[in-house]
């Protein structure tokens, strides 16, 4: 019986994870779930799956609290996070954005198994991740796929991770200037939250995943390649020094890597949607780095390490935020971030206060630059 | 130092193998080479690589013999085969067609490592192959690729092997009626001998490979799927019960699987042509079994075993032969074979005389049927 905690249960990853919990209820004990909002959906999840503990960041109403207490013990965020980590063997951190940093830190310090879906927290504490790498199982489709390959193949020349290319794959720089948030929020293959969808459109998401892969698999940035693959079926490939390229593919559905991560090193039959080869086309091309500047930013930051890693996260969080508020244009996102990175003139220790300080520096500097009217939508 | 023998050194596989020998001359000692004809090319190979022993099936001229004796000890076929097997650790059997059966039998009986490129000899002695499976390393791109996958992944739902589809991939039955040997000899991706090129055009080659995979990997025929993949870049895929599909791809070049097989379980850097992803398209579709009857014939024969396996080999050898002589039409090939199979009314033991008798039955029955003017070009 796997004792599982799920942080961020109302997000896309969290909901898919709960489907796995339900499917394999004989094998998984749901210790607790946590979410930002005390929403009806969260209430429904508790009612449906009866985790031992629940917590929300937002303070719930009296009625909501009364209702959820019929199924689970409600705790505030601080207590809830601690209790769920304490009683679980494995904790899925599917909190969105830099809000997930604290949870990863605590999971690793408690020596529990981290099912890592929050990429920000991998990126901002590379040393802690590397020290605890045996306790980290990636959940992202690309990294989970790479994990499955690198477990078996050791003579790696290059690791490839794929990118759908987002909705603007074939746009020119001129066209990208005029892109609106409504267009950027249309991801061709995956249904995800707004922050990661915008990050997919700028290819910042893929740039961050490049750094993430470098940390998780201890491979130099220059041996990790991004490939544009619009169908999102091949997720990762390992090119071996001995020649062949071993790839990992499946129909785009996050339940597969989530199920793999929950049961690893064991395996369970996959009972969901499988790939159909009856008329399948797969395309690959190199990313246009001159158009999608985020990749080169990430290649540089990945080779520099902290504090740039943490500042990048904060800066991107805030830049995407401002784009979603129509306060800056699409092409301003990488430009603002690049300027913020060039203004970093401090060092940090890899502990929670210092990391959060650097992330916050990134956010605040973006706000300041934008308020100075350097950019306009 | 690997002591290597190469049987069929003047064929496509043999020549590629000699390139590997030359590239890794520090690691490989070439014990001997054998070929059908005492040709200028064979002489050149001996001169260039100085194997300890050489043999040819055809009796050489005195001048040829004088010349080759400067570099190697010449033996007749019987002696040469025995001496090369005796002094080698690994023997590549790259003899074309059913002429390769005897060599595989002797290699396995001598408990040497068989680098298996002659598929006929795998097909006609499934029990001997299974008993010695630890001594068999497949060299065919599909089987070598599958071998690399199945070495690591154990929860196999289905194994896929790919087929280019040959030159007539999109032809209708009506169009296939009028196909000439010149058209059938044009393979889109691989340069091979005439027999295997015709077998690729009828998909008989892929059907035989299906049976071969079933024997080599001990997987039931119904769990091995053929996929049409015109680019010949993905060679094999393993769909796991746990969901993902792990695939093995590389630019079509036989040097890769040959190098892998020679050095297995060790690995060496691959120094030849690598796959370029800058503008790569991969297509997959199901084979049209109603048009290419060879697949269903092989599915049936694969599930029946011997003597059908051995009869099929002989019948296909002779049917292709007659097609190459313009004596039968393209669509007659599977029809003749099917009729021959349905006339089998005997049993065999899995020893060399019985196997060769069954192969010969297949050949002779085809000749007889064609002479009775049942078919015309």
XYZ file of C-alpha atoms in Angstrom:
754
model
C 0.000 0.000 0.000
C 1.548 3.284 -1.141
C 0.899 6.183 1.226
C 0.460 9.135 -1.095
C 0.075 12.878 -0.585
C -1.016 15.179 -3.411
C -0.215 18.881 -3.282
C -2.111 20.944 -5.837
C -4.955 18.467 -6.211
C -7.271 20.778 -8.160
C -4.775 21.513 -10.958
C -4.500 19.462 -14.144
C -1.790 17.163 -12.758
C -3.554 16.830 -9.406
C -6.830 15.826 -11.028
C -5.119 13.241 -13.233
C -3.315 11.885 -10.159
C -6.633 11.456 -8.369
C -7.892 9.406 -11.325
C -4.920 7.084 -10.811
C -5.681 6.919 -7.070
C -9.255 5.935 -7.872
C -8.228 3.365 -10.480
C -5.724 1.718 -8.141
C -7.531 2.244 -4.845
C -6.410 -1.222 -3.684
C -2.767 -0.144 -3.959
C -2.786 3.496 -2.882
C -3.789 5.084 0.423
C -4.510 8.774 -0.080
C -2.972 10.415 3.006
C -3.835 13.979 2.130
C -4.551 16.589 -0.498
C -3.839 20.297 -0.565
C -5.030 23.129 -2.805
C -4.835 26.895 -2.968
C -8.559 27.632 -2.891
C -11.207 26.128 -0.612
C -13.317 25.490 -3.708
C -16.338 23.344 -4.453
C -14.103 21.113 -6.559
C -11.712 20.560 -3.651
C -14.671 19.737 -1.423
C -15.890 17.266 -4.016
C -12.466 15.616 -4.149
C -12.468 15.132 -0.372
C -15.998 13.766 -0.425
C -15.184 11.417 -3.247
C -11.802 10.057 -2.099
C -11.802 10.692 1.675
C -8.136 11.541 2.230
C -7.066 11.545 5.876
C -6.011 15.212 5.780
C -6.855 18.219 3.662
C -5.505 21.748 3.652
C -6.060 24.914 1.669
C -4.000 28.098 1.507
C -7.088 30.293 1.351
C -9.124 30.329 4.591
C -12.393 28.463 4.022
C -15.889 29.599 4.943
C -17.584 28.070 7.993
C -20.044 26.118 5.801
C -17.289 24.696 3.600
C -15.341 23.683 6.686
C -18.380 21.965 8.197
C -18.971 20.080 4.997
C -15.382 18.881 4.427
C -15.005 17.799 8.057
C -17.436 14.976 7.384
C -14.786 13.295 5.184
C -11.342 14.502 6.230
C -9.436 16.367 8.931
C -8.955 19.986 7.812
C -5.687 21.709 8.671
C -4.223 25.078 7.759
C -1.475 25.188 5.119
C 1.489 25.118 7.485
C 0.160 22.239 9.582
C -1.346 20.389 6.634
C 1.860 20.393 4.603
C 3.809 19.095 7.606
C 1.330 16.367 8.538
C 0.864 15.105 4.964
C 4.638 14.922 4.378
C 5.068 13.145 7.732
C 2.461 10.448 7.055
C 3.130 9.852 3.337
C 5.842 7.762 1.660
C 5.525 9.640 -1.613
C 4.303 13.190 -2.163
C 3.302 14.545 -5.551
C 4.168 18.233 -5.673
C 1.837 19.521 -8.391
C 1.566 23.053 -7.018
C 1.774 25.613 -9.856
C 4.699 28.037 -10.137
C 7.042 29.312 -7.459
C 4.462 28.689 -4.734
C 5.620 25.066 -4.921
C 9.192 25.754 -3.808
C 8.562 25.427 -0.062
C 6.859 22.034 -0.395
C 9.721 20.477 -2.391
C 12.208 21.806 0.143
C 10.299 20.234 3.031
C 9.685 16.918 1.258
C 13.388 16.498 0.514
C 14.482 17.597 3.990
C 12.074 14.956 5.418
C 13.750 12.348 3.130
C 10.451 11.387 1.555
C 9.998 10.468 -2.130
C 9.213 13.540 -4.222
C 7.045 12.988 -7.286
C 8.271 16.141 -8.960
C 5.803 18.024 -11.107
C 6.635 21.534 -9.877
C 9.588 22.440 -12.060
C 10.303 25.775 -10.348
C 11.362 23.984 -7.187
C 13.736 21.698 -9.086
C 15.325 24.649 -10.804
C 15.941 26.872 -7.804
C 17.665 24.296 -5.592
C 19.896 22.197 -7.841
C 22.249 21.143 -5.065
C 19.511 19.884 -2.744
C 17.972 17.983 -5.674
C 21.276 16.376 -6.609
C 21.961 15.364 -2.994
C 18.556 13.682 -2.818
C 18.326 12.466 -6.405
C 17.423 8.918 -5.350
C 14.290 10.377 -3.768
C 13.179 12.363 -6.811
C 10.952 10.892 -9.535
C 10.078 13.332 -12.317
C 6.448 13.538 -13.421
C 6.663 15.936 -16.376
C 6.124 13.871 -19.529
C 9.548 14.755 -20.962
C 11.496 14.107 -17.786
C 9.541 11.068 -16.786
C 10.149 9.674 -20.283
C 13.846 10.477 -20.077
C 13.973 8.881 -16.613
C 12.565 5.635 -18.089
C 15.275 5.662 -20.771
C 18.255 6.714 -18.665
C 17.454 4.051 -16.102
C 18.535 1.473 -18.672
C 20.836 3.149 -21.179
C 24.090 4.564 -19.877
C 26.244 5.462 -22.905
C 24.433 8.742 -23.560
C 25.699 11.106 -26.247
C 22.758 13.514 -26.221
C 19.398 13.639 -24.491
C 16.528 15.086 -26.541
C 13.369 16.562 -25.066
C 10.546 17.538 -27.365
C 8.399 20.672 -27.548
C 5.110 20.969 -29.392
C 6.301 24.399 -30.468
C 3.142 25.942 -29.055
C 0.511 27.891 -30.986
C 3.093 30.186 -32.631
C 5.452 27.530 -33.959
C 5.579 29.019 -37.466
C 5.077 32.717 -36.612
C 7.587 35.342 -37.666
C 8.969 37.855 -35.176
C 6.739 40.492 -36.787
C 3.629 38.346 -36.237
C 4.655 37.600 -32.647
C 4.726 41.325 -31.845
C 0.953 41.514 -32.153
C -0.007 38.282 -30.432
C -2.750 38.543 -27.778
C -3.168 36.478 -24.633
C -6.269 34.748 -26.026
C -4.145 33.300 -28.843
C -1.287 32.378 -26.525
C -3.667 30.510 -24.218
C -4.589 28.032 -26.992
C -2.176 25.113 -26.582
C -2.421 22.617 -29.452
C -1.979 19.377 -27.491
C -2.143 19.790 -23.717
C -4.762 21.367 -21.448
C -2.838 23.156 -18.706
C -2.987 26.195 -16.421
C -2.476 29.733 -17.857
C 1.108 30.286 -16.626
C 2.509 27.100 -18.160
C 0.470 27.606 -21.345
C 2.042 31.023 -21.892
C 5.450 29.538 -21.031
C 4.803 26.936 -23.739
C 4.003 29.648 -26.271
C 7.259 31.534 -25.554
C 9.180 28.193 -25.310
C 10.269 29.372 -21.838
C 8.641 26.220 -20.490
C 10.904 24.116 -22.678
C 13.916 26.215 -21.712
C 13.126 25.633 -18.032
C 12.715 21.919 -18.754
C 16.131 21.915 -20.396
C 17.656 23.194 -17.149
C 15.497 20.784 -15.147
C 16.766 17.835 -17.198
C 20.345 18.967 -16.706
C 19.833 18.988 -12.919
C 17.822 15.757 -12.674
C 20.031 13.658 -14.925
C 23.365 15.365 -14.305
C 23.919 15.988 -18.011
C 25.653 19.149 -19.271
C 23.307 21.678 -20.920
C 25.101 21.296 -24.264
C 24.261 17.585 -24.351
C 20.529 18.222 -23.982
C 18.717 19.194 -27.167
C 15.258 20.608 -27.662
C 13.378 19.342 -30.720
C 10.147 20.791 -32.049
C 7.706 17.906 -32.439
C 4.198 19.261 -33.042
C 2.338 16.007 -32.305
C 3.627 15.677 -28.692
C 3.856 11.883 -28.976
C 7.592 11.334 -28.650
C 8.484 12.876 -25.286
C 12.173 12.146 -24.872
C 14.953 10.407 -26.756
C 18.409 9.242 -25.797
C 21.043 9.133 -28.521
C 23.663 6.598 -27.535
C 27.382 6.894 -28.152
C 27.038 3.457 -29.743
C 24.643 4.926 -32.320
C 20.925 4.182 -31.856
C 18.382 6.672 -30.634
C 16.031 5.183 -28.081
C 12.787 7.090 -27.770
C 9.816 7.037 -25.455
C 6.402 7.790 -26.909
C 2.770 7.639 -25.928
C -0.482 9.440 -26.654
C -0.325 12.769 -24.787
C -2.002 11.999 -21.440
C -0.415 12.918 -18.106
C -1.927 9.876 -16.418
C 0.840 7.725 -17.877
C 3.837 9.474 -16.284
C 1.866 10.073 -13.070
C 1.040 6.374 -12.782
C 4.655 5.472 -13.542
C 5.970 7.859 -10.881
C 3.500 6.738 -8.206
C 4.345 3.051 -8.609
C 8.036 3.303 -9.490
C 10.048 1.019 -9.283
C 7.017 -1.246 -9.601
C 4.794 -1.180 -12.677
C 1.067 -1.438 -13.207
C -0.899 -2.038 -16.427
C -1.850 1.210 -18.129
C -5.621 1.206 -18.489
C -6.126 4.505 -20.323
C -5.785 5.742 -23.893
C -3.050 4.039 -25.957
C -1.289 5.223 -29.096
C -2.858 4.240 -32.409
C -0.412 3.586 -35.245
C -2.988 3.171 -37.999
C -2.198 6.543 -39.531
C 0.453 8.232 -37.473
C 2.760 11.009 -38.592
C 5.604 12.345 -36.460
C 7.559 15.470 -37.400
C 10.732 16.848 -35.910
C 12.611 20.079 -36.488
C 15.143 22.273 -34.731
C 13.716 25.132 -32.641
C 14.129 28.671 -34.020
C 16.287 30.112 -31.277
C 16.495 33.484 -33.015
C 12.718 33.878 -32.714
C 12.122 32.163 -29.371
C 14.760 33.855 -27.220
C 13.730 31.995 -24.073
C 15.782 28.957 -25.069
C 19.074 30.815 -25.209
C 18.256 32.597 -21.953
C 17.743 29.218 -20.312
C 20.874 27.703 -21.834
C 22.834 30.563 -20.292
C 21.091 30.468 -16.921
C 21.416 26.684 -16.803
C 25.159 26.939 -17.154
C 25.384 29.795 -14.587
C 23.323 28.244 -11.761
C 22.033 30.279 -8.806
C 21.119 33.059 -8.122
C 20.240 33.361 -11.834
C 18.053 30.246 -11.705
C 15.894 31.648 -8.910
C 15.783 35.160 -10.351
C 14.703 33.748 -13.731
C 11.769 31.962 -12.098
C 10.537 35.088 -10.341
C 11.049 37.259 -13.391
C 9.195 34.860 -15.682
C 6.330 34.469 -13.188
C 5.810 38.206 -13.086
C 6.372 38.818 -16.805
C 3.757 36.209 -17.724
C 1.453 37.743 -15.125
C 1.796 41.175 -16.731
C 1.249 39.722 -20.208
C -1.947 38.058 -18.969
C -3.015 41.488 -17.675
C -2.349 43.015 -21.103
C 0.354 45.216 -19.573
C 3.195 44.016 -21.802
C 3.489 42.441 -25.254
C 4.408 38.841 -26.045
C 7.945 39.630 -27.189
C 8.531 41.776 -24.100
C 8.490 38.656 -21.924
C 11.999 37.400 -22.800
C 13.358 40.930 -23.188
C 12.271 41.973 -19.686
C 13.629 38.745 -18.219
C 16.974 39.176 -19.945
C 17.312 42.699 -18.550
C 16.448 41.552 -15.045
C 19.045 38.770 -15.226
C 21.708 41.243 -16.300
C 21.042 43.327 -13.194
C 21.799 40.514 -10.730
C 24.723 41.484 -8.519
C 24.396 39.285 -5.415
C 25.026 35.727 -4.239
C 22.732 33.378 -2.334
C 22.943 30.248 -0.203
C 20.736 27.388 -1.243
C 18.314 27.680 1.663
C 14.654 28.585 1.613
C 14.941 32.274 2.701
C 17.736 33.051 0.225
C 16.019 31.246 -2.655
C 12.721 33.001 -2.040
C 14.575 36.308 -1.766
C 16.117 35.781 -5.197
C 12.801 34.696 -6.735
C 11.235 37.804 -5.235
C 14.016 39.986 -6.582
C 13.108 38.713 -10.068
C 9.427 39.500 -9.598
C 9.933 42.943 -8.098
C 12.509 43.985 -10.658
C 10.088 43.102 -13.495
C 7.333 45.178 -11.851
C 9.686 48.087 -11.359
C 10.972 48.005 -14.936
C 7.449 47.854 -16.303
C 6.251 50.664 -14.046
C 9.084 52.785 -15.337
C 7.223 52.495 -18.648
C 10.112 50.834 -20.373
C 7.551 48.519 -21.986
C 4.035 48.941 -23.232
C 1.526 46.455 -24.639
C 40.478 -9.224 -28.969
C 37.394 -10.672 -30.620
C 38.105 -13.636 -32.895
C 35.633 -13.171 -35.733
C 34.615 -15.259 -38.722
C 32.532 -13.813 -41.552
C 30.539 -16.110 -43.821
C 29.219 -14.403 -46.934
C 31.855 -11.675 -46.943
C 31.090 -10.398 -50.450
C 27.382 -9.714 -49.780
C 26.018 -6.412 -48.486
C 26.164 -7.467 -44.829
C 29.573 -9.060 -45.238
C 31.044 -5.936 -46.818
C 29.636 -3.725 -44.079
C 31.039 -6.117 -41.480
C 34.483 -5.825 -43.041
C 34.244 -2.046 -42.710
C 33.677 -2.544 -38.980
C 36.635 -4.941 -38.823
C 38.800 -2.316 -40.491
C 37.563 0.498 -38.234
C 38.183 -1.507 -35.069
C 41.230 -3.462 -36.173
C 42.723 -3.097 -32.678
C 39.783 -4.998 -31.191
C 38.952 -7.622 -33.802
C 41.043 -10.463 -35.177
C 39.622 -11.637 -38.499
C 39.929 -15.438 -38.330
C 38.396 -16.184 -41.681
C 36.065 -15.211 -44.484
C 33.988 -17.315 -46.835
C 32.106 -16.561 -50.051
C 30.309 -18.415 -52.802
C 32.437 -17.232 -55.714
C 36.218 -17.076 -55.949
C 35.833 -13.537 -57.259
C 38.170 -10.594 -57.664
C 36.340 -8.849 -54.842
C 36.936 -11.781 -52.490
C 40.600 -11.775 -53.459
C 40.750 -8.058 -52.733
C 39.174 -8.604 -49.304
C 41.814 -11.209 -48.439
C 44.598 -8.985 -49.689
C 43.280 -6.023 -47.769
C 42.450 -7.659 -44.424
C 44.592 -10.809 -44.369
C 42.250 -13.221 -42.601
C 43.935 -16.422 -41.387
C 41.636 -18.632 -43.500
C 39.513 -18.174 -46.606
C 37.167 -20.516 -48.400
C 34.919 -20.372 -51.432
C 32.161 -22.719 -52.545
C 33.124 -22.378 -56.184
C 36.468 -23.963 -57.062
C 38.989 -21.201 -57.843
C 41.313 -20.986 -60.791
C 44.970 -21.776 -60.292
C 45.979 -18.102 -60.733
C 43.422 -16.925 -58.196
C 44.598 -19.557 -55.739
C 48.224 -18.554 -56.189
C 47.353 -14.937 -55.606
C 45.196 -15.435 -52.481
C 47.752 -17.797 -50.908
C 50.042 -14.817 -50.428
C 47.670 -13.464 -47.770
C 45.621 -16.349 -46.328
C 45.338 -20.116 -46.148
C 42.805 -21.283 -48.717
C 40.521 -24.200 -47.794
C 37.589 -25.841 -49.525
C 34.107 -25.080 -48.230
C 33.763 -28.078 -45.930
C 37.174 -27.636 -44.314
C 37.002 -23.858 -44.308
C 33.663 -23.694 -42.533
C 34.884 -26.133 -39.875
C 38.224 -24.411 -39.273
C 36.760 -20.903 -39.134
C 34.070 -21.983 -36.654
C 36.677 -23.788 -34.573
C 39.050 -20.808 -34.308
C 36.485 -18.012 -33.942
C 34.559 -16.844 -30.856
C 31.861 -15.201 -32.944
C 30.781 -16.036 -36.471
C 28.662 -13.743 -38.610
C 26.476 -15.864 -40.848
C 25.658 -13.487 -43.686
C 25.224 -16.152 -46.345
C 22.185 -15.392 -48.519
C 19.124 -17.655 -48.513
C 18.806 -21.287 -47.596
C 22.465 -21.922 -48.415
C 23.129 -20.469 -44.958
C 21.302 -23.188 -43.033
C 24.232 -25.567 -42.670
C 26.545 -22.880 -41.261
C 24.095 -21.811 -38.527
C 23.590 -25.453 -37.566
C 27.333 -26.028 -37.233
C 27.970 -22.778 -35.360
C 25.314 -23.577 -32.767
C 26.384 -27.199 -32.410
C 29.938 -25.943 -31.774
C 28.537 -23.634 -29.048
C 30.010 -20.548 -30.668
C 28.322 -17.128 -30.757
C 26.168 -16.764 -33.866
C 25.807 -13.249 -35.264
C 22.627 -14.077 -37.088
C 22.025 -12.365 -40.383
C 20.801 -15.402 -42.342
C 17.118 -15.480 -41.431
C 16.363 -18.750 -43.246
C 18.486 -20.674 -40.789
C 16.715 -19.107 -37.795
C 13.332 -19.987 -39.232
C 13.951 -23.608 -40.115
C 15.362 -24.705 -36.757
C 13.387 -22.928 -34.044
C 14.127 -25.500 -31.358
C 17.887 -25.448 -31.842
C 17.776 -21.640 -31.799
C 15.750 -21.538 -28.579
C 18.082 -24.035 -26.882
C 21.081 -21.870 -27.780
C 19.427 -18.470 -27.522
C 22.187 -17.079 -25.269
C 24.579 -17.686 -28.159
C 22.480 -15.904 -30.786
C 22.764 -12.170 -31.476
C 20.492 -10.939 -34.262
C 22.007 -8.651 -36.902
C 18.927 -7.740 -38.983
C 18.127 -4.091 -38.208
C 14.647 -4.920 -36.850
C 15.737 -7.820 -34.679
C 18.912 -6.209 -33.513
C 16.858 -3.129 -32.548
C 14.293 -5.270 -30.747
C 17.125 -7.120 -28.989
C 18.442 -3.786 -27.648
C 14.979 -2.931 -26.296
C 13.995 -6.319 -24.887
C 17.291 -6.560 -23.063
C 16.034 -3.809 -20.768
C 12.238 -3.746 -20.885
C 10.407 -6.812 -19.675
C 6.700 -5.902 -19.391
C 6.041 -6.278 -23.123
C 2.509 -5.986 -24.451
C 3.381 -5.957 -28.158
C 6.572 -5.885 -30.172
C 6.479 -3.854 -33.385
C 8.796 -4.365 -36.331
C 8.701 -1.919 -39.204
C 8.628 -2.424 -42.960
C 9.417 0.210 -45.561
C 6.495 -1.187 -47.539
C 8.766 -1.672 -50.529
C 8.371 -0.067 -53.954
C 4.684 -1.095 -54.246
C 3.446 0.210 -50.894
C 0.472 2.042 -52.417
C -0.204 -0.220 -55.417
C -3.597 -1.833 -55.925
C -3.942 -5.562 -56.605
C -4.683 -4.697 -60.230
C -1.442 -2.703 -60.527
C 0.547 -5.471 -58.840
C -0.556 -7.963 -61.488
C 1.566 -6.204 -64.092
C 4.637 -5.467 -62.032
C 7.986 -6.417 -63.614
C 11.170 -7.558 -61.902
C 12.966 -4.322 -62.797
C 10.410 -2.392 -60.718
C 10.495 -4.892 -57.858
C 14.277 -4.669 -57.668
C 14.118 -0.953 -56.761
C 14.102 -0.843 -52.953
C 13.480 2.677 -51.627
C 15.839 2.621 -48.604
C 18.195 -0.337 -48.507
C 20.654 -1.690 -51.059
C 20.416 -5.480 -50.832
C 20.695 -8.650 -52.916
C 17.956 -9.556 -55.465
C 16.233 -12.322 -53.405
C 15.706 -10.156 -50.295
C 14.750 -7.139 -52.431
C 11.934 -9.125 -54.089
C 10.954 -10.483 -50.657
C 10.729 -6.865 -49.478
C 8.452 -5.973 -52.382
C 6.049 -8.865 -51.621
C 6.378 -8.219 -47.834
C 7.445 -11.871 -47.552
C 10.683 -10.608 -46.047
C 8.716 -8.898 -43.293
C 6.536 -11.944 -42.786
C 9.661 -14.090 -42.369
C 11.018 -11.498 -39.938
C 7.796 -11.738 -37.954
C 8.385 -15.473 -37.497
C 12.060 -14.847 -36.804
C 11.171 -12.371 -34.032
C 8.746 -14.839 -32.520
C 11.503 -17.475 -32.348
C 14.304 -15.187 -31.173
C 12.324 -13.380 -28.482
C 9.871 -16.141 -27.531
C 6.880 -13.881 -28.162
C 3.639 -15.252 -29.603
C 2.993 -14.291 -33.253
C -0.149 -12.335 -32.267
C 1.919 -10.057 -30.019
C 4.257 -9.063 -32.833
C 2.930 -6.390 -35.172
C 4.221 -5.236 -38.525
C 3.976 -1.506 -39.203
C 4.559 0.149 -42.543
C 7.092 2.926 -42.003
C 8.355 4.192 -45.368
C 11.384 6.064 -43.985
C 13.038 2.958 -42.422
C 14.321 4.978 -39.473
C 12.398 3.423 -36.598
C 13.340 -0.270 -36.732
C 11.566 -1.784 -33.745
C 9.319 -0.675 -30.908
C 8.229 -2.290 -27.674
C 4.848 -1.297 -26.274
C 4.907 -1.875 -22.545
C 2.008 -3.150 -20.475
C 2.663 -0.086 -18.318
C 1.909 2.158 -21.309
C 4.869 3.735 -23.077
C 6.234 2.659 -26.430
C 10.012 2.472 -26.462
C 11.463 2.672 -29.939
C 14.851 2.214 -31.498
C 15.778 4.395 -34.454
C 18.786 5.293 -36.551
C 19.625 6.306 -40.091
C 19.323 3.166 -42.239
C 22.861 1.754 -42.274
C 23.607 -1.883 -41.487
C 26.962 -0.969 -39.942
C 25.170 0.007 -36.732
C 23.549 -3.355 -35.919
C 26.616 -5.229 -37.198
C 28.896 -3.227 -34.900
C 26.486 -3.752 -32.004
C 26.355 -7.509 -32.579
C 30.117 -7.909 -32.946
C 30.886 -6.127 -29.687
C 27.866 -7.154 -27.625
C 27.680 -7.038 -24.605
C 30.358 -4.366 -24.850
C 29.783 -1.136 -26.757
C 31.907 0.984 -29.034
C 31.342 4.534 -30.293
C 29.478 4.602 -33.587
C 31.650 6.472 -36.051
C 29.406 6.424 -39.128
C 26.354 8.349 -40.333
C 24.001 9.582 -37.555
C 20.359 10.593 -37.772
C 19.654 14.252 -38.497
C 16.547 15.672 -36.833
C 16.586 19.046 -38.542
C 13.660 18.177 -40.803
C 12.579 14.659 -40.089
C 9.203 13.106 -40.844
C 8.200 9.629 -39.723
C 5.017 7.940 -40.951
C 3.371 4.762 -39.744
C 0.439 2.786 -41.052
C -0.962 -0.728 -40.830
C 0.076 -3.110 -43.623
C -2.596 -4.039 -46.207
C -2.793 -7.746 -45.538
C -5.479 -8.213 -48.186
C -3.041 -7.017 -50.862
C 0.217 -8.413 -49.501
C -0.791 -12.010 -48.777
C 2.686 -13.000 -47.617
C 2.008 -11.609 -44.146
C -0.944 -13.861 -43.445
C 0.912 -16.834 -44.871
C 3.738 -16.149 -42.425
C 1.402 -15.594 -39.480
C -0.052 -19.002 -40.169
C 3.271 -20.755 -40.762
C 4.729 -19.084 -37.665
C 2.016 -20.561 -35.507
C 2.322 -24.021 -37.150
C 6.117 -24.484 -36.935
C 7.991 -27.151 -38.904
C 7.831 -28.675 -41.506
C 5.862 -25.660 -42.800
C 8.672 -23.271 -41.829
C 11.255 -25.142 -43.885
C 8.905 -25.760 -46.808
C 8.015 -22.058 -46.885
C 11.696 -21.136 -47.211
C 12.272 -23.481 -50.117
C 9.060 -22.503 -51.865
C 9.789 -18.774 -51.529
C 13.389 -19.236 -52.725
C 12.190 -20.966 -55.882
C 9.179 -18.721 -56.473
C 11.357 -15.602 -56.309
C 13.835 -17.315 -58.586
C 11.124 -17.988 -61.183
C 9.849 -14.420 -60.908
C 13.391 -13.150 -61.544
C 13.460 -15.370 -64.644
C 10.161 -13.839 -65.837
C 8.517 -17.247 -65.557
C 5.770 -16.208 -63.123
C 4.021 -12.964 -62.212
C 4.454 -10.938 -59.011
C 1.131 -11.998 -57.511
C 1.836 -15.647 -58.332
C 4.604 -15.698 -55.713
C 2.327 -15.916 -52.632
C -0.265 -17.998 -54.464
C 2.236 -20.665 -55.479
C 3.687 -20.737 -51.978
C 0.255 -21.101 -50.399
C -0.540 -24.058 -52.654
C 2.761 -25.732 -51.854
C 2.156 -25.322 -48.108
C -1.271 -26.884 -48.414
C 0.269 -29.989 -50.003
C 2.569 -30.757 -47.052
C 1.748 -34.162 -45.614
C 4.866 -35.255 -43.720
C 6.727 -34.608 -40.477
C 10.412 -33.850 -39.910
C 12.966 -34.011 -37.131
C 14.923 -30.855 -36.512
C 18.207 -32.138 -37.900
C 20.120 -30.988 -40.940
C 19.083 -33.776 -43.380
C 15.377 -33.497 -42.530
C 15.362 -29.691 -42.652
C 17.135 -29.619 -46.006
C 14.728 -32.268 -47.280
C 11.751 -30.084 -46.346
C 13.342 -26.977 -47.880
C 13.988 -28.971 -51.016
C 10.430 -30.257 -51.066
C 9.286 -26.611 -51.157
C 11.626 -25.784 -54.064
C 10.815 -28.850 -56.118
C 7.059 -28.549 -55.603
C 7.158 -24.961 -56.886
C 9.105 -26.023 -59.975
C 6.694 -28.874 -60.604
C 3.600 -26.691 -60.219
C 5.031 -24.073 -62.556
C 6.084 -26.669 -65.124
C 2.538 -27.990 -65.107
C 1.707 -24.557 -66.523
C -0.559 -23.660 -63.657
C 1.022 -20.192 -63.754
C 2.274 -17.980 -66.512
C 3.970 -14.611 -66.463
